[in-house]
Short mmCIF file of C-alpha atoms in Angstrom, two decimals:
data_model
loop_
_atom_site.label_atom_id
_atom_site.label_comp_id
_atom_site.label_asym_id
_atom_site.label_seq_id
_atom_site.Cartn_x
_atom_site.Cartn_y
_atom_site.Cartn_z
CA SER A 1 49.78 -11.71 -12.30
CA TYR A 2 46.65 -13.84 -12.28
CA LEU A 3 44.82 -16.60 -14.11
CA ALA A 4 41.31 -15.75 -15.29
CA PHE A 5 38.54 -18.04 -16.56
CA GLU A 6 36.13 -16.44 -19.01
CA THR A 7 32.94 -17.53 -20.77
CA ALA A 8 30.99 -16.04 -23.66
CA GLY A 9 33.82 -13.83 -24.77
CA ALA A 10 35.20 -11.49 -22.17
CA ASN A 11 32.90 -12.41 -19.24
CA GLU A 12 35.28 -13.30 -16.41
CA ARG A 13 33.76 -15.98 -14.14
CA MET A 14 36.69 -17.01 -11.93
CA ARG A 15 40.16 -15.72 -11.07
CA ILE A 16 43.18 -17.06 -9.22
CA ASN A 17 45.40 -14.17 -8.13
CA SER A 18 49.17 -14.17 -7.54
CA SER A 19 48.64 -15.07 -3.86
CA GLY A 20 46.66 -18.19 -4.83
CA ASP A 21 43.33 -16.72 -3.69
CA VAL A 22 40.38 -17.86 -5.81
CA GLY A 23 37.51 -15.57 -6.73
CA ILE A 24 34.26 -16.81 -8.22
CA GLY A 25 32.05 -13.99 -9.45
CA THR A 26 34.74 -11.47 -8.52
CA SER A 27 38.05 -10.38 -9.96
CA SER A 28 39.30 -9.30 -6.51
CA PRO A 29 39.34 -12.29 -4.10
CA VAL A 30 40.23 -11.29 -0.53
CA GLU A 31 40.34 -14.76 1.06
CA ALA A 32 41.50 -18.21 -0.02
CA LEU A 33 38.04 -18.51 -1.59
CA THR A 34 35.80 -15.51 -2.25
CA VAL A 35 32.40 -16.15 -3.83
CA ILE A 36 30.01 -13.43 -4.95
CA GLY A 37 26.63 -15.12 -5.31
CA ASN A 38 24.85 -18.11 -3.79
CA ILE A 39 26.53 -21.38 -2.93
CA SER A 40 24.64 -24.67 -3.10
CA SER A 41 25.65 -28.04 -1.70
CA SER A 42 23.77 -31.32 -1.84
CA ASN A 43 26.00 -32.73 0.88
CA ASN A 44 27.58 -31.56 4.14
CA VAL A 45 29.73 -28.46 4.36
CA GLY A 46 32.39 -28.52 7.07
CA VAL A 47 33.91 -25.55 8.83
CA GLY A 48 37.11 -26.11 10.77
CA GLY A 49 37.17 -22.67 12.38
CA ILE A 50 34.78 -19.86 13.16
CA LEU A 51 31.85 -19.42 10.79
CA THR A 52 31.32 -15.70 10.16
CA PHE A 53 28.47 -14.17 8.18
CA HIS A 54 29.01 -10.88 6.38
CA ASN A 55 25.65 -10.62 4.74
CA ASN A 56 24.61 -6.96 4.66
CA ASN A 57 21.48 -7.24 6.81
CA LYS A 58 20.23 -10.41 5.13
CA ASN A 59 18.60 -13.38 6.83
CA ILE A 60 20.40 -16.52 7.98
CA LEU A 61 18.27 -19.55 7.14
CA ILE A 62 19.39 -23.06 8.08
CA GLY A 63 17.20 -26.09 7.53
CA SER A 64 15.11 -27.82 4.92
CA THR A 65 14.20 -26.49 1.52
CA ASN A 66 10.82 -25.48 2.98
CA ILE A 67 12.49 -22.33 4.25
CA ASN A 68 12.27 -19.81 1.45
CA THR A 69 12.32 -16.04 1.80
CA GLY A 70 11.15 -15.43 -1.76
CA SER A 71 10.82 -11.66 -2.14
CA ALA A 72 10.78 -11.00 1.61
CA SER A 73 12.52 -7.84 2.78
CA GLY A 74 12.92 -8.77 6.45
CA CYS A 75 16.46 -8.30 7.75
CA ARG A 76 18.77 -9.93 10.28
CA ASN A 77 16.44 -12.86 11.04
CA ILE A 78 17.92 -16.18 12.12
CA VAL A 79 15.80 -19.25 11.31
CA VAL A 80 17.04 -22.75 12.17
CA ALA A 81 14.33 -25.33 11.47
CA ASN A 82 13.06 -28.11 9.27
CA HIS A 83 9.62 -28.02 7.66
CA ASN A 84 9.03 -24.43 8.71
CA LYS A 85 7.08 -21.90 6.65
CA THR A 86 8.56 -18.94 8.51
CA GLY A 87 11.02 -18.08 5.78
CA GLU A 88 8.13 -17.69 3.34
CA CYS A 89 6.39 -15.28 5.69
CA LEU A 90 9.12 -12.92 6.91
CA ASN A 91 8.03 -10.01 4.72
CA ASP A 92 9.10 -7.08 6.86
CA GLY A 93 9.96 -8.77 10.16
CA ASP A 94 13.42 -7.88 11.45
CA ASP A 95 15.73 -9.21 14.15
CA ASN A 96 13.82 -12.41 14.98
CA ILE A 97 15.41 -15.62 16.25
CA ILE A 98 13.41 -18.74 15.39
CA LEU A 99 14.73 -22.16 16.43
CA GLY A 100 12.65 -25.31 15.94
CA SER A 101 10.04 -26.69 13.59
CA ALA A 102 6.67 -25.02 13.08
CA ASN A 103 7.74 -21.93 15.04
CA ALA A 104 6.34 -18.52 14.21
CA GLU A 105 5.05 -19.94 10.92
CA LYS A 106 2.73 -17.00 10.31
CA LEU A 107 5.12 -14.25 11.35
CA THR A 108 5.05 -11.57 8.67
CA ASP A 109 5.96 -8.24 10.22
CA GLY A 110 6.94 -9.01 13.81
CA CYS A 111 10.28 -7.77 15.12
CA TYR A 112 12.60 -8.68 18.01
CA ASN A 113 10.92 -12.02 18.78
CA VAL A 114 12.61 -15.14 20.13
CA SER A 115 10.85 -18.45 19.45
CA ILE A 116 12.45 -21.72 20.58
CA GLY A 117 10.67 -25.09 20.60
CA LEU A 118 8.10 -26.95 18.54
CA CYS A 119 5.16 -24.67 17.62
CA ALA A 120 6.32 -21.80 19.86
CA LEU A 121 4.78 -18.44 18.86
CA HIS A 122 3.02 -20.36 16.06
CA GLU A 123 0.06 -18.02 15.33
CA SER A 124 1.80 -14.65 15.75
CA THR A 125 1.72 -12.51 12.62
CA THR A 126 2.84 -9.06 13.74
CA GLY A 127 3.87 -9.46 17.38
CA ASN A 128 6.93 -7.60 18.63
CA CYS A 129 9.34 -8.25 21.50
CA ASN A 130 7.92 -11.66 22.48
CA ILE A 131 9.93 -14.51 23.99
CA ALA A 132 8.41 -18.00 23.63
CA ILE A 133 10.53 -20.92 24.83
CA GLY A 134 9.08 -24.43 25.01
CA PHE A 135 6.62 -26.72 23.24
CA ARG A 136 3.61 -24.61 22.14
CA ALA A 137 4.66 -21.66 24.30
CA LEU A 138 2.63 -18.57 23.39
CA VAL A 139 1.14 -20.63 20.54
CA CYS A 140 -2.14 -18.67 20.13
CA ASP A 141 -0.71 -15.15 20.31
CA THR A 142 -1.86 -13.39 17.15
CA GLY A 143 0.05 -10.14 17.17
CA THR A 144 0.60 -8.74 20.62
CA GLY A 145 3.89 -7.80 22.17
CA LYS A 146 6.20 -7.83 25.14
CA ASN A 147 5.11 -11.25 26.39
CA VAL A 148 7.38 -13.88 27.93
CA ALA A 149 6.29 -17.53 28.01
CA ILE A 150 8.79 -20.13 29.21
CA GLY A 151 7.85 -23.80 29.54
CA PRO A 152 5.75 -26.31 27.66
CA LEU A 153 2.26 -24.91 26.99
CA ALA A 154 3.11 -21.67 28.83
CA ALA A 155 0.65 -18.92 27.82
CA CYS A 156 -0.78 -21.34 25.25
CA SER A 157 -4.23 -19.71 25.37
CA LEU A 158 -3.09 -16.07 25.42
CA THR A 159 -4.23 -14.37 22.21
CA THR A 160 -4.07 -10.61 22.67
CA GLY A 161 -2.37 -9.79 25.98
CA VAL A 162 0.54 -7.40 26.42
CA ASN A 163 3.33 -7.31 29.02
CA ASN A 164 2.64 -10.80 30.44
CA THR A 165 5.21 -13.16 31.97
CA MET A 166 4.30 -16.82 32.38
CA VAL A 167 6.83 -19.43 33.49
CA GLY A 168 6.23 -23.14 34.01
CA CYS A 169 4.45 -26.06 32.43
CA GLY A 170 0.97 -24.87 31.40
CA ALA A 171 1.40 -21.49 33.10
CA GLY A 172 -1.27 -19.01 32.15
#
């Protein structure tokens, strides 16, 4: 047996099944709480165990409300930042990891990039397979690939190079 909550006639919105599992947006909850749809919180959300994402190739966006994928179709991107426009730009970019504010803000179609640090990989729009770690690392790259820049200002003037490795403060 179960307890169902309906609105507008026979539109089921929530169900508590015989095991005590609650489903919102589903009549078949599989956990203590199963939600089909978006969840919004204006305060903190705590997790006492392992946080697992089952999101069918969607993006994971953590940060301020400035991160917004809109109609973007990019998949499996992880963006953790405040005041970052990246989420608005990830149109077809897949498998990118972007950590820090103002990182990869113009990235539209780039794939397999790692950007960590303030303004790292800032100008890249379509670059692939780049690693930029550090303040303004690989900041001027506009769409090249297979570059590694580690350290503050590493490869900061590189715009179109390919297969470069620069390590250290101001390297390159």
